[in-house]
Coordinates of C-alpha atoms in Angstrom, one line a residue:
M15 CA 170.7 207.0 -54.9
S16 CA 172.4 207.5 -51.6
I17 CA 173.5 204.7 -49.3
F18 CA 170.6 205.7 -46.9
D19 CA 168.0 205.8 -49.7
N20 CA 169.1 202.4 -51.1
V21 CA 168.1 200.7 -47.8
A22 CA 165.2 203.1 -47.1
Y23 CA 163.5 202.4 -50.5
G24 CA 161.9 199.1 -49.6
C25 CA 161.1 200.3 -46.1
R26 CA 159.2 203.2 -47.5
I27 CA 157.2 201.0 -49.9
H28 CA 156.3 198.9 -47.0
G29 CA 154.9 201.9 -45.1
I30 CA 157.7 202.9 -42.8
S31 CA 157.7 206.7 -42.9
D32 CA 158.7 207.7 -39.3
K33 CA 162.2 209.1 -39.5
R34 CA 163.4 207.5 -36.2
Q35 CA 162.1 204.1 -37.1
L36 CA 163.5 204.4 -40.6
R37 CA 167.0 205.4 -39.3
A38 CA 166.9 202.5 -36.8
T39 CA 165.9 200.1 -39.4
I40 CA 168.6 201.2 -41.8
E41 CA 171.2 201.0 -39.1
H42 CA 170.1 197.6 -38.1
Y43 CA 170.3 196.1 -41.6
L44 CA 173.5 197.8 -42.5
T45 CA 174.9 196.3 -39.4
E46 CA 173.5 192.9 -40.3
A47 CA 175.2 193.2 -43.7
G48 CA 178.5 194.1 -42.1
L49 CA 178.5 197.6 -43.5
W50 CA 177.4 200.0 -40.8
D51 CA 180.8 200.9 -39.4
E52 CA 182.1 201.6 -42.8
V53 CA 179.4 203.9 -43.9
K54 CA 177.7 205.4 -40.8
N55 CA 179.3 208.8 -41.4
R56 CA 178.5 209.0 -45.1
L57 CA 175.0 207.7 -45.4
H58 CA 174.0 210.4 -47.8
D59 CA 176.9 209.9 -50.2
P60 CA 176.1 208.2 -53.5
A61 CA 176.1 204.4 -53.2
S62 CA 178.2 204.3 -56.4
R63 CA 181.1 205.6 -54.4
L64 CA 181.2 202.3 -52.5
S65 CA 183.6 199.5 -53.5
I66 CA 182.1 196.6 -55.3
G67 CA 182.2 194.5 -52.2
Q68 CA 180.5 197.2 -50.2
Q69 CA 177.9 197.6 -52.9
Q70 CA 177.1 193.9 -52.7
R71 CA 176.7 194.2 -48.9
L72 CA 174.4 197.2 -49.5
C73 CA 172.3 195.2 -51.8
L74 CA 172.0 192.6 -49.1
A75 CA 171.1 195.2 -46.5
R76 CA 168.4 196.6 -48.9
S77 CA 167.0 193.1 -49.4
L78 CA 167.0 192.3 -45.6
A79 CA 165.3 195.6 -44.8
V80 CA 162.0 194.3 -46.3
E81 CA 162.2 191.2 -44.1
P82 CA 162.0 188.6 -46.8
E83 CA 161.4 184.9 -46.2
F84 CA 164.1 184.0 -48.7
I85 CA 167.2 185.5 -50.0
L86 CA 168.0 184.9 -53.6
A87 CA 171.7 185.2 -54.5
D88 CA 172.9 184.8 -58.0
E89 CA 176.7 184.6 -58.2
A90 CA 176.9 187.0 -55.2
T91 CA 180.7 186.9 -55.1
S92 CA 181.6 186.5 -58.8
A93 CA 183.1 190.0 -59.2
L94 CA 184.7 190.3 -55.8
D95 CA 188.2 190.1 -54.4
P96 CA 188.9 187.2 -52.1
Q97 CA 188.5 189.2 -48.8
S98 CA 185.1 190.6 -50.0
S99 CA 184.0 187.1 -51.1
K100 CA 184.9 185.8 -47.6
T101 CA 182.9 188.6 -46.0
I102 CA 179.8 187.8 -48.1
E103 CA 180.2 184.0 -47.4
D104 CA 180.5 184.7 -43.7
L105 CA 177.4 186.8 -43.8
F106 CA 175.5 184.0 -45.6
V107 CA 176.6 181.4 -43.1
K108 CA 175.3 183.8 -40.3
L109 CA 172.1 184.7 -42.1
K110 CA 171.2 181.1 -43.0
Q111 CA 170.3 180.6 -39.3
H112 CA 167.3 183.0 -39.9
Y113 CA 166.6 182.9 -43.6
S114 CA 166.3 180.4 -46.4
I115 CA 169.0 181.3 -48.9
V116 CA 169.0 180.1 -52.5
M117 CA 172.3 180.8 -54.0
V118 CA 173.6 180.1 -57.5
T119 CA 177.4 179.7 -57.7
H120 CA 179.9 178.1 -60.1
T121 CA 182.5 178.0 -57.4
L122 CA 182.4 174.5 -56.0
R123 CA 184.6 175.3 -53.0
Q124 CA 182.2 178.1 -52.0
A125 CA 179.2 175.8 -52.2
L126 CA 181.1 173.2 -50.1
R127 CA 181.9 175.9 -47.5
I128 CA 178.4 177.3 -47.1
A129 CA 175.7 175.0 -48.5
D130 CA 173.5 172.7 -46.6
Y131 CA 171.8 171.3 -49.7
V132 CA 173.0 171.3 -53.3
V133 CA 171.3 170.9 -56.6
F134 CA 173.6 170.3 -59.6
V135 CA 172.0 171.7 -62.8
Y136 CA 173.5 171.0 -66.2
M137 CA 172.0 172.6 -69.4
G138 CA 168.8 173.4 -67.5
E139 CA 168.3 169.9 -66.2
V140 CA 168.6 168.8 -62.6
I141 CA 171.3 166.1 -62.5
E142 CA 171.6 165.6 -58.8
A143 CA 170.3 166.9 -55.6
G144 CA 171.0 166.2 -51.9
T145 CA 172.8 167.4 -48.9
A146 CA 176.1 169.1 -49.6
E147 CA 177.9 166.2 -47.9
E148 CA 176.1 163.6 -50.2
V149 CA 176.6 165.5 -53.4
F150 CA 180.2 166.6 -52.8
R151 CA 181.6 163.5 -51.1
H152 CA 179.5 160.7 -52.8
P153 CA 178.1 162.0 -56.1
Q154 CA 175.8 159.4 -57.6
H155 CA 175.8 160.6 -61.2
E156 CA 178.7 160.4 -63.6
L157 CA 178.2 163.9 -64.9
T158 CA 178.3 165.2 -61.2
R159 CA 181.5 163.2 -60.5
N160 CA 183.1 164.5 -63.7
Y161 CA 182.2 168.1 -62.9
M162 CA 183.5 167.8 -59.3
S163 CA 186.8 166.4 -60.6
G164 CA 187.2 169.1 -63.2
V165 CA 186.9 166.7 -66.1
F166 CA 184.0 168.0 -68.2
S167 CA 183.0 167.2 -71.8

């Protein structure tokens, strides 16, 4: 699928068929995802030609284009280089002003940088939950403290 069609897919399902409106919507959400300037001259190229970091931002643009209430992100930066990871993190910090974001990460520093609220889950069980400040600075559960310190059994 092309870059354009990736973002347009959800829009079309939600009834946007006017070409001008569709193009404006796609430009808006590619801009929101920090990708427009990089792809505006090749919108009809296959999305598979994008770098992994660009593909991740394209997925974000595609998700935003259907105007969700929540953004679900499962290990959104796990396969990315440090610069692409920073770009995604910066986008999440910006987007959390307008969306509720539920993000799964195993990268504690990433959660500390961008999370407002943290839920620590171990073996499918919620061990501890609270503000990022509470959980990271003053964990109440021994398992949480061990995980935070890198000592894990």
